[in-house]
Coordinates of C-alpha atoms in Angstrom, one line a residue:
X1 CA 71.4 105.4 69.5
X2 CA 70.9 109.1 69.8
X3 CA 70.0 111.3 66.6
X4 CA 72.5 114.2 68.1
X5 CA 75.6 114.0 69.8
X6 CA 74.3 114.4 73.4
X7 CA 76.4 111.6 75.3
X8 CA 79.4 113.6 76.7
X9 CA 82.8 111.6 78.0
X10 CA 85.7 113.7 79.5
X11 CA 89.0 112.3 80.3
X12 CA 91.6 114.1 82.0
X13 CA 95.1 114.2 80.3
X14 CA 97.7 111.9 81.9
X15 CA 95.9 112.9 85.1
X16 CA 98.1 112.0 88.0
X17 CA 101.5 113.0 85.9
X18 CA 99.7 116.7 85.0
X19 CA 98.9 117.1 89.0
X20 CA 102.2 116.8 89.9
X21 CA 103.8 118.6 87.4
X22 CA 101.0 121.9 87.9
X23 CA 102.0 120.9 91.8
X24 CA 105.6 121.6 91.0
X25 CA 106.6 124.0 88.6
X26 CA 110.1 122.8 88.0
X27 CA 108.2 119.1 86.5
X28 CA 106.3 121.2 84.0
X29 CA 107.5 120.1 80.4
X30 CA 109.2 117.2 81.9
X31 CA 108.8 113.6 82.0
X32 CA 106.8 112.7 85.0
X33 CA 106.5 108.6 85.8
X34 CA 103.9 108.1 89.0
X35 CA 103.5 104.6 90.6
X36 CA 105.5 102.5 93.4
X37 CA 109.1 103.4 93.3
X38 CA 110.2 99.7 94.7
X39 CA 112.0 97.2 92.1
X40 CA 108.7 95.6 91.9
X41 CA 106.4 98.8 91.5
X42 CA 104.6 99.7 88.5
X43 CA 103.4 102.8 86.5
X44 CA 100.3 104.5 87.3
X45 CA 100.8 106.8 85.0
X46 CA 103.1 108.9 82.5
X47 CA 103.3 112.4 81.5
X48 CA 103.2 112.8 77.4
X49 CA 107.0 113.8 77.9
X50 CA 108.0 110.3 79.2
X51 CA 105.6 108.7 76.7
X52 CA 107.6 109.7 74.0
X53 CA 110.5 107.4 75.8
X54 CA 108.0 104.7 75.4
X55 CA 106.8 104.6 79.7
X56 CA 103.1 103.9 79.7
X57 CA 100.7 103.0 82.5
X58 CA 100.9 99.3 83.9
X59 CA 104.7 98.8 82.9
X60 CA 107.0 97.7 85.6
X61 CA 108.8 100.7 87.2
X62 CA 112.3 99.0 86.6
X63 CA 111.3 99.1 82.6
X64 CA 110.3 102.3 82.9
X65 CA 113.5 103.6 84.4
X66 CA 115.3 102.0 81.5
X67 CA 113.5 103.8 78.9
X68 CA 113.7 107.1 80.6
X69 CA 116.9 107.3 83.0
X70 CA 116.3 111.2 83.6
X71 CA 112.4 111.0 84.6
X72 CA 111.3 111.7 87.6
X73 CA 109.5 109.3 89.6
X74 CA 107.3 110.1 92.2
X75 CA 104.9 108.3 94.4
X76 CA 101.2 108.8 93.9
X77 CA 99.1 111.2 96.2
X78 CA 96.0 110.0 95.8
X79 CA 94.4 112.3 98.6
X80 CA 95.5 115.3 96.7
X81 CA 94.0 113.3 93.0
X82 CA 91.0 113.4 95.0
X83 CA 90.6 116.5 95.8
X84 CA 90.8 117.6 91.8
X85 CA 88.4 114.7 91.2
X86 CA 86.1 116.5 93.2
X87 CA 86.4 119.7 91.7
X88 CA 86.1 118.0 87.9
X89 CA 83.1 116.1 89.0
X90 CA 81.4 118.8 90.6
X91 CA 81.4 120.9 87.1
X92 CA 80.3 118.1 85.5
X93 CA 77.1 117.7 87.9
X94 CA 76.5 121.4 87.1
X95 CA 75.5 120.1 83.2
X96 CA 73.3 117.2 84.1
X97 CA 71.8 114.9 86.9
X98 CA 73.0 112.1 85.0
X99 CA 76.9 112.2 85.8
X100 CA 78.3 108.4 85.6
X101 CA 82.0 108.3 86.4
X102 CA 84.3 105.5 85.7
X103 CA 87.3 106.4 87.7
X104 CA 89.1 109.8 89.5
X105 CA 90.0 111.2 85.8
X106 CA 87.2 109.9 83.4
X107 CA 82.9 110.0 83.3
X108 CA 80.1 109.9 81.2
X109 CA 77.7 113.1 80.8
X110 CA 74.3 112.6 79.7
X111 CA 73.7 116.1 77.7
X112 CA 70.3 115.8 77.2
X113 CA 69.2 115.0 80.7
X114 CA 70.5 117.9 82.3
X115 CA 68.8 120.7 79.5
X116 CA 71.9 121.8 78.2
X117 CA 72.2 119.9 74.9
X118 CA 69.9 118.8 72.1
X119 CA 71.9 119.2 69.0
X120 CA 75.2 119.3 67.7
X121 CA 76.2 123.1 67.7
X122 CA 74.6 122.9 71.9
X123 CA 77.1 119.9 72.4
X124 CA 80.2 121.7 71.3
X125 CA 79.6 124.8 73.4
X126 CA 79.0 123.1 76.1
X127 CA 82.0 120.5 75.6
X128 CA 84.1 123.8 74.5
X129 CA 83.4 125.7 77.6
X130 CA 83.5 122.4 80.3
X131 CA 87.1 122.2 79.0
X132 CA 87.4 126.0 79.6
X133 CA 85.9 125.8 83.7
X134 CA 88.2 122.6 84.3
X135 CA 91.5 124.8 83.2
X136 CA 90.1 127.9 85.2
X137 CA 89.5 125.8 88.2
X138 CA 92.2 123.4 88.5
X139 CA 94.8 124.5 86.5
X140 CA 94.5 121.0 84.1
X141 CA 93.7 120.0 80.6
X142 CA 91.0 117.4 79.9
X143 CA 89.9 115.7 76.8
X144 CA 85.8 115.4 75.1
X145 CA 84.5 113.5 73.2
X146 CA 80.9 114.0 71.9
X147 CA 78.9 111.8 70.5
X148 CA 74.8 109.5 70.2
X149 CA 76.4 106.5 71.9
X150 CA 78.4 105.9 75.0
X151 CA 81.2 103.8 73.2
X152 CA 81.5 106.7 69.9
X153 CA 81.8 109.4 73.0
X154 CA 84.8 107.4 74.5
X155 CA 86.6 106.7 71.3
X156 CA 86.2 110.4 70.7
X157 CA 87.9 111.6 73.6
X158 CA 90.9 109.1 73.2
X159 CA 91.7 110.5 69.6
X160 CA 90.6 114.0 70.8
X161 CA 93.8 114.0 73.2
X162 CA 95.6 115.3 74.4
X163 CA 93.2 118.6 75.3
X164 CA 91.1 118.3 72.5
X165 CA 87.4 117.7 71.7
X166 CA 85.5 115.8 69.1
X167 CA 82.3 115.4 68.4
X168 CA 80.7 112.4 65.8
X169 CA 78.2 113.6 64.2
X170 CA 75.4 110.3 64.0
X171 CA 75.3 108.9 60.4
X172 CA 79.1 109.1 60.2
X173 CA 80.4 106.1 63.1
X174 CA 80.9 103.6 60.9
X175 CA 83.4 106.0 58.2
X176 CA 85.0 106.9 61.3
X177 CA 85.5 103.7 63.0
X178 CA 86.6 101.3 59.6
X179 CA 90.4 102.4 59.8
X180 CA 90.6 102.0 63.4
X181 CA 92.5 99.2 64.9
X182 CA 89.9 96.7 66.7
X183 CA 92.3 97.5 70.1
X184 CA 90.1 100.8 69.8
X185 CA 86.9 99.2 70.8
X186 CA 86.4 99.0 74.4
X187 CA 86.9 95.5 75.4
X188 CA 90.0 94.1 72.9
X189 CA 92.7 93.9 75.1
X190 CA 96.2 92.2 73.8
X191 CA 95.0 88.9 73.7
X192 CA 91.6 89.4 71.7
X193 CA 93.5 91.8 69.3
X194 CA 96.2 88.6 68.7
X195 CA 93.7 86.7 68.4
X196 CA 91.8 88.6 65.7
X197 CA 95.1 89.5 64.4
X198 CA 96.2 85.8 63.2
X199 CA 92.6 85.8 61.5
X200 CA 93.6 88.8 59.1
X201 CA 91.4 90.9 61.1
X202 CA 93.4 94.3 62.3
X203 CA 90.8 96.8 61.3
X204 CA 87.3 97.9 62.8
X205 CA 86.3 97.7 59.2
X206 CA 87.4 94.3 58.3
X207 CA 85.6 93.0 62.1
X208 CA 82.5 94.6 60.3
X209 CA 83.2 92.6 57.3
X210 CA 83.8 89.5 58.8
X211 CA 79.7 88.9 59.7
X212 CA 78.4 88.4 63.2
X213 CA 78.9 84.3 62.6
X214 CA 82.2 84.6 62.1
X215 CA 83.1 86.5 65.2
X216 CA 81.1 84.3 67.1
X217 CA 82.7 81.3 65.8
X218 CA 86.1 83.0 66.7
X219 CA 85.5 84.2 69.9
X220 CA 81.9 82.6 71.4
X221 CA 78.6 83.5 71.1
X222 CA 78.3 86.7 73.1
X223 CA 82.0 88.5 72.7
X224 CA 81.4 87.9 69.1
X225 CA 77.7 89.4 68.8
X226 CA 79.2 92.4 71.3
X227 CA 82.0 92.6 68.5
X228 CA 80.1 93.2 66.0
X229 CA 77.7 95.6 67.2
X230 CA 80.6 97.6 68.5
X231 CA 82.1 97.6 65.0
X232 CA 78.5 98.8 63.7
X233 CA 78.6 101.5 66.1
X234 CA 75.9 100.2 67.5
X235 CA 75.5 101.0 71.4
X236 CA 72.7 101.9 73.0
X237 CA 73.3 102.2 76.9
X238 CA 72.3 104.8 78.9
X239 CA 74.2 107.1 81.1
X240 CA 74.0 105.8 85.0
X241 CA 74.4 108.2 87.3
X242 CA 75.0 105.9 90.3
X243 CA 77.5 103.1 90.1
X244 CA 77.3 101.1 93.3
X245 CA 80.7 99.8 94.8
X246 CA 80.9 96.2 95.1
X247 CA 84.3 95.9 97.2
X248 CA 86.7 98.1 99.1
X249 CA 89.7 96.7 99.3
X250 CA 93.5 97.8 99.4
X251 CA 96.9 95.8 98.7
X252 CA 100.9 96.3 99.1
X253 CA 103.5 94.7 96.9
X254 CA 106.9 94.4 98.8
X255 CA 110.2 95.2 97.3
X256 CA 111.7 91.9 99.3
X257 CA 109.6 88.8 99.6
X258 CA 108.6 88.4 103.2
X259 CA 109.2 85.3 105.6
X260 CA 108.7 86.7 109.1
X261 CA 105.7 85.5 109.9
X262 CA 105.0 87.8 112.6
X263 CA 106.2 90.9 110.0
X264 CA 103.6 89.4 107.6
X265 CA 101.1 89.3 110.5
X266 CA 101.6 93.4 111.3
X267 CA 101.5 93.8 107.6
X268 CA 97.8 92.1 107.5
X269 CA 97.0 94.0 110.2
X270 CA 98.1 97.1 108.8
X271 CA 96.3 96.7 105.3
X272 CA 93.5 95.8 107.8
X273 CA 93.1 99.3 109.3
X274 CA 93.9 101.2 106.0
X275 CA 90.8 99.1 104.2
X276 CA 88.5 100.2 107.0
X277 CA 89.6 103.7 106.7
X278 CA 88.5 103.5 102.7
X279 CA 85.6 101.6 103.7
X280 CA 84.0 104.3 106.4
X281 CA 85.4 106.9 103.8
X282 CA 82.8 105.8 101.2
X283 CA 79.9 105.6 103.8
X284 CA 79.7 101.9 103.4
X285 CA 80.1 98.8 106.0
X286 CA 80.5 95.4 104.7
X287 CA 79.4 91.5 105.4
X288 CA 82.8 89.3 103.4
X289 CA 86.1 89.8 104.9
X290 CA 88.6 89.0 102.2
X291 CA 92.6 87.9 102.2
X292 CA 95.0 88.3 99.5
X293 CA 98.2 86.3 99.4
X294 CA 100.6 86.5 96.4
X295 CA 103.7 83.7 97.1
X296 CA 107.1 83.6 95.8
X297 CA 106.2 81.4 93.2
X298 CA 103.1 83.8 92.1
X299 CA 100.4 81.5 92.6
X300 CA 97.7 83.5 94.1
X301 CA 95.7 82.4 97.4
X302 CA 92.1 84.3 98.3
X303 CA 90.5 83.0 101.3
X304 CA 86.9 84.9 102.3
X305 CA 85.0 85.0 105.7
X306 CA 81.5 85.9 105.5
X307 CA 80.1 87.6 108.9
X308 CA 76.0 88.0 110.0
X309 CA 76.2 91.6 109.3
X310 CA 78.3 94.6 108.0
X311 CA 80.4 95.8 109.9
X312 CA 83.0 99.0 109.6
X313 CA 84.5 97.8 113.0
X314 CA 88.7 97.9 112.1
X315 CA 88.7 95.2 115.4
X316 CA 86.4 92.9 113.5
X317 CA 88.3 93.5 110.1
X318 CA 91.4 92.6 112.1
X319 CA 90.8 89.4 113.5
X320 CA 89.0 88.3 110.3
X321 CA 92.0 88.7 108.4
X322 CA 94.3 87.4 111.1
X323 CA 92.0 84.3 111.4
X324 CA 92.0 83.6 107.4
X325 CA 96.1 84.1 107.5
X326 CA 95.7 81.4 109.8
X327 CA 94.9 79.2 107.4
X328 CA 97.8 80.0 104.7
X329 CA 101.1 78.4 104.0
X330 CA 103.4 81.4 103.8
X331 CA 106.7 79.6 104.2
X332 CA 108.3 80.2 100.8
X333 CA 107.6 83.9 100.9
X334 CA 105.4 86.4 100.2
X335 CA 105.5 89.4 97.9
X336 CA 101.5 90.6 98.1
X337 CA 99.1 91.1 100.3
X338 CA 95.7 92.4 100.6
X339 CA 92.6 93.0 102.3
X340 CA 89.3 93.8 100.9
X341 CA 85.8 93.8 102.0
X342 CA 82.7 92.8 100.3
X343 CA 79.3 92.4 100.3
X344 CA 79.0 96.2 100.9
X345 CA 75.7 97.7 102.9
X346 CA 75.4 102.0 103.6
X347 CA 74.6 100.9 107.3
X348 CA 75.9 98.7 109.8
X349 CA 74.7 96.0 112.0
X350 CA 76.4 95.8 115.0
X351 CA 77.3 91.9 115.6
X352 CA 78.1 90.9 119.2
X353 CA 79.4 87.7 118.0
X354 CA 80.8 88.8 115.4
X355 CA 84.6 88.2 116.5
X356 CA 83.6 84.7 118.0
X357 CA 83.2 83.6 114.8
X358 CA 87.0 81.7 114.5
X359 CA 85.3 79.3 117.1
X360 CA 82.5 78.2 114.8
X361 CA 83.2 75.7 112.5
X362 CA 83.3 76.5 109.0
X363 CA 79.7 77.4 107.4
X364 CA 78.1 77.8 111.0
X365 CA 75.9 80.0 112.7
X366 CA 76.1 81.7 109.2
X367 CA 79.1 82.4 108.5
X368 CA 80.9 80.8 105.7
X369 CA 84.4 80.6 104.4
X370 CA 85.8 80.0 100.9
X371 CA 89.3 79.2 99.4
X372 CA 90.2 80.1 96.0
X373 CA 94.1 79.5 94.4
X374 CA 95.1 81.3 91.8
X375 CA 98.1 81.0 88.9
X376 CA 99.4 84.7 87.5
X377 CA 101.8 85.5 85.5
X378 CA 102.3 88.8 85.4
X379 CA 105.1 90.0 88.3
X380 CA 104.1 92.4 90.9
X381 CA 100.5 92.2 89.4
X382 CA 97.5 93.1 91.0
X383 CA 94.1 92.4 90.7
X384 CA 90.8 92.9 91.8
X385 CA 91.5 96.0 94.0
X386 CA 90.8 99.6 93.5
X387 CA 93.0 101.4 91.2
X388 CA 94.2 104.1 93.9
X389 CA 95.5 101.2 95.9
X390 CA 97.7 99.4 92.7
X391 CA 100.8 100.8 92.7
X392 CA 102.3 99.1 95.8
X393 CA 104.3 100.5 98.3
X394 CA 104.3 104.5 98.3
X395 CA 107.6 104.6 100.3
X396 CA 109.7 101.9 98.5
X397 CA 110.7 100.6 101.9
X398 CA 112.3 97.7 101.2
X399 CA 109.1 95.8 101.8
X400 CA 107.1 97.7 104.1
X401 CA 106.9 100.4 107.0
X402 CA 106.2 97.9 109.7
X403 CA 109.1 96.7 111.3
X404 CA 109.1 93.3 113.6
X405 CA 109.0 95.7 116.9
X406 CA 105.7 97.5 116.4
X407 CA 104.5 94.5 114.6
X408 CA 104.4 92.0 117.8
X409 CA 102.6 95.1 120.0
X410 CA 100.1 94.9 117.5
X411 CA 99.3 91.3 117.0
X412 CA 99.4 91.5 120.6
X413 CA 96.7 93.8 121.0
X414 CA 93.9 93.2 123.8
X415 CA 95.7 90.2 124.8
X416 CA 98.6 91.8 127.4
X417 CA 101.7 94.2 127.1
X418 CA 104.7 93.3 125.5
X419 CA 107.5 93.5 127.9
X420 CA 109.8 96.1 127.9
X421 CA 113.4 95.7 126.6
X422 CA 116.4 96.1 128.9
X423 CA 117.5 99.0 126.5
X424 CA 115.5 101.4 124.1
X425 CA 115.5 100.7 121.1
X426 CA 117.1 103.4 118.8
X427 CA 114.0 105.4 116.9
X428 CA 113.1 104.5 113.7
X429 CA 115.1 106.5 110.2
X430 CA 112.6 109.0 108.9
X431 CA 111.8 107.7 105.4
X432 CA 111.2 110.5 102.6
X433 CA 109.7 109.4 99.7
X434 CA 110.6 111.1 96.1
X435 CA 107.4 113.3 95.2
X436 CA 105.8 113.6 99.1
X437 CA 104.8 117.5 101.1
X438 CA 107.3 118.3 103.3
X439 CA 107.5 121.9 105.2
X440 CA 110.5 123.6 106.6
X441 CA 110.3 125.7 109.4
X442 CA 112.3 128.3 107.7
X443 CA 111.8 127.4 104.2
X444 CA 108.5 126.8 104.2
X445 CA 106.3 123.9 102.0
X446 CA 108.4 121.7 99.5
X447 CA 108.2 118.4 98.0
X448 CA 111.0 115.7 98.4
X449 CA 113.7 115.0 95.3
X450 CA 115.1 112.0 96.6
X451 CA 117.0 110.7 99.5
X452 CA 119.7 108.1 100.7
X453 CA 122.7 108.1 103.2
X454 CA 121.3 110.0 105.9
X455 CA 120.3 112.7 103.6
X456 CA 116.7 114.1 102.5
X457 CA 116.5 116.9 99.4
X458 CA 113.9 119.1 98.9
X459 CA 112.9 121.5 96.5
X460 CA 111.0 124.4 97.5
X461 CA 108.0 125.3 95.5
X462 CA 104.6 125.2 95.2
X463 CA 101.4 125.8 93.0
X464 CA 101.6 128.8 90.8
X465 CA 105.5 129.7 91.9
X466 CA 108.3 129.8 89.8
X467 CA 110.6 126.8 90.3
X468 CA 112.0 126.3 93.3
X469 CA 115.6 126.0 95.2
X470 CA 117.3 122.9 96.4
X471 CA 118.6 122.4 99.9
X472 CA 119.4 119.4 101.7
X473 CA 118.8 118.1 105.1
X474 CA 119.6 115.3 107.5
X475 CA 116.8 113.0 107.7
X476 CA 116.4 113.0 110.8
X477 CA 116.1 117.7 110.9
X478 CA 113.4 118.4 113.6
X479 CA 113.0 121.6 111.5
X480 CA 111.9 119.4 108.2
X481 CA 108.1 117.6 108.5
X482 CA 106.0 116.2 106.2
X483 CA 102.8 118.0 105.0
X484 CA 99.6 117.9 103.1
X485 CA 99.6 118.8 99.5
X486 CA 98.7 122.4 99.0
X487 CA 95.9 122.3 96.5
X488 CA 96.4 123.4 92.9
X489 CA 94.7 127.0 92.2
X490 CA 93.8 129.6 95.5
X491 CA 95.9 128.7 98.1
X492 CA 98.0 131.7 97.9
X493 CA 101.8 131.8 97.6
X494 CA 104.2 131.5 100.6
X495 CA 107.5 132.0 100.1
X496 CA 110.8 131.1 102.1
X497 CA 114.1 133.2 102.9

């Protein structure tokens, strides 16, 4: 435990919500709900407008449409959350080496490290003027909390928000923490705080009270010593600046169990090429091929395929994956899947026999393969996978954007042509998710409103305009194509007839 409040943690205020409503003006004020728009898509996040409805993060989207009927929902665009990430991050590498973030929206600062900080007057100035740069460059509020310990800075920031600061001065955690509720500590999730709860213990104070045997009798030897230091205040972990990935790995939930198994074939393949794509993104190759299956009857199946080296080939990924579906009874249905890699290496070994590995016997020529089945409970649940990849489908498809066609030329691959149809087949609808970039070639850039029946809407605005106007389009308009997000502050204004 530090003597001054030098441990800084920022948290961005409902952060994928505030991008969208800075990225269009006519959200701002208004209850914003991000996350898959299918019947089994869940929040990512709320704005503090729909929050008030009682919409929070992890609820299932059909919930969250109950509660707030005149939200809008949007789906998530995480390249553009990236982008701001980048920016936030940056200015906090400007204070210190010793930058250790925990997601897009939220990091630890060590003050000390980086010369800017040694006492409490230093700390607010600096977590007064961070706030200031992250407005100035990106348009958004975020949230500080200040304090000698990692776990005091966090519970700062969360009752500084929204777009506040506050700093615990050392000496005065334990006053501060006593009428909290124990679901304040990091680490009490629902279960844990029921638990305590039917004890008589609600309160940070009366966990402090209870003694360290108690709360190891309650809840084992080493959640109940961690309890009781965190209810102490006691935490004395330093800031890391590097946290090493241990997976990539990405995952759809479909609106519509699936049954084809040829459609749930292209769909593996698909997940296949976008987990690479994540993988290369990061710098990283990996070693552990992994397959998610989530049935109709929510048990979950993971089956693993360890190769001799990392690899970032999307070929290699592929037939892994195919080669573990192999393996799985589908037959009731599915409604996830997803593939991840582990084992993660920042080089790659190129493997010649890498994708004659389905000929080996399990286990040889070292390789390996393990089977896991899972009960959850929780529909449309994820777990295990990045939180950029949780919301499920972006486009609420009905299940997915492969369709049966383009699925058999892919499983097909290297191994011939599929032969051509007597007649063409009619092209694809152009599908226009609520919240995605779209530009006119008269109107210029815009974001989708909705669409349905042949029809597409679009309001046209951007960062830093008044609100827009509404027109609406067929779906299929060559005029009308989607586009990359404009990014929040300098891009300039362009403006339509």
């Amino acid at each position: 435990m530090r003597a001054a409040p030098t441990i800084l943690h920022l948290d961005m205020d409902a952060f994928y919500a505030s991008v969208e409503q800075a990225s269009k003006p006519s959200l701002r004020g208004k209850a914003v709900i991000v996350g898959g728009l299918g019947p089994r898509g869940v929040v990512a996040t709320a704005s503090y407008e729909a929050r008030r409805f009682g919409v929070h993060s992890a609820m299932p989207m059909g919930q969250a449409r109950r509660l707030c009927p005149n939200g809008a929902y949007l789906i998530p665009r995480f390249s553009l959350y990236r982008q701001v990430s980048d920016v936030v991050m940056a200015l906090l590498r400007e204070l210190s080496p010793l930058v250790e973030p925990l997601s897009l929206d939220e990091a630890f600062v060590d003050l000390e490290a980086g010369g800017v900080a040694f006492d409490s007057r230093g700390a607010r100035e600096t977590g007064e003027r961070l706030r200031a740069d992250i407005r100035a460059a990106t348009g958004l509020s975020g949230s500080v909390g200040l304090a000698g310990s990692k776990m005091l800075a966090k519970v700062a920031s969360e009752e500084a928000k929204p777009a506040g600061l506050l700093l615990i001065e050392p000496g005065t955690e334990r006053e501060l923490l006593a009428p909290m509720s124990v679901r304040t500590l990091p680490g009490v999730g629902p279960a844990t705080g029921e638990h305590l709860r039917r004890a008589g213990i609600t309160t940070v104070g009366e966990l402090a009270e209870a003694g360290e045997d108690e709360l190891v009798r309650m809840v084992g030897r080493s959640a109940g010593a961690g309890l009781y230091r965190m209810a102490l205040g006691l935490d004395d972990r330093p800031v890391v600046a590097e946290r090493d990935a241990k997976s990539v790995s990405v995952e759809d939930t479909f609106d519509v169990d699936l049954h084809d198994r040829v459609r749930i074939r292209g769909e593996v393949q698909r997940l296949a090429d976008r987990c690479v794509r994540r993988l290369r993104h990061s710098g990283h190759s990996g070693r552990t091929i992994v397959l998610k299956v989530r049935r109709y009857d929510f048990s979950t199946l993971t089956r693993s395929e360890t190769l001799r080296g990392p690899t970032d080939d999307p070929a290699v990924v592929r037939e892994a994956a195919a080669r573990l579906l192999e393996g799985v009874d589908t037959t009731g249905g599915v409604r996830l899947l997803g593939v991840g890699v582990s084992g993660l290496a920042d080089y790659t070994q190129e493997d010649l026999f890498a994708q004659s590995l389905a000929a080996e016997p399990d286990g040889a020529d070292g390789s390996d393969r393990t089977d896991r089945t899972d009960r959850t409970d929780g529909a449309g649940g994820t777990g295990g996978v990045d939180a950029a990849d949780r919301t499920g489908r972006a486009d609420g498809a009905g299940g997915g954007a492969v369709t049966s066609g383009a699925a058999e030329a892919e499983a097909e691959g290297a191994h011939g042509v599929a032969e051509p149809s007597a007649e063409p087949e009619p092209a694809p609808e152009r599908r226009w998710a609520a919240g995605s970039d779209v530009r006119h070639a008269v109107y210029g850039p815009g974001w989708v409103q909705g669409s349905g029946v042949g029809r597409v809407t679009v309001r046209f605005e951007q960062p830093g305009s008044e609100p827009g106007r509404v027109r609406t389009f067929r779906v299929d308009d060559p005029e009308l194509e989607p586009s990359d997000p404009l990014p929040l502050v300098g891009h300039g204004t362009e403006s339509g007839p």
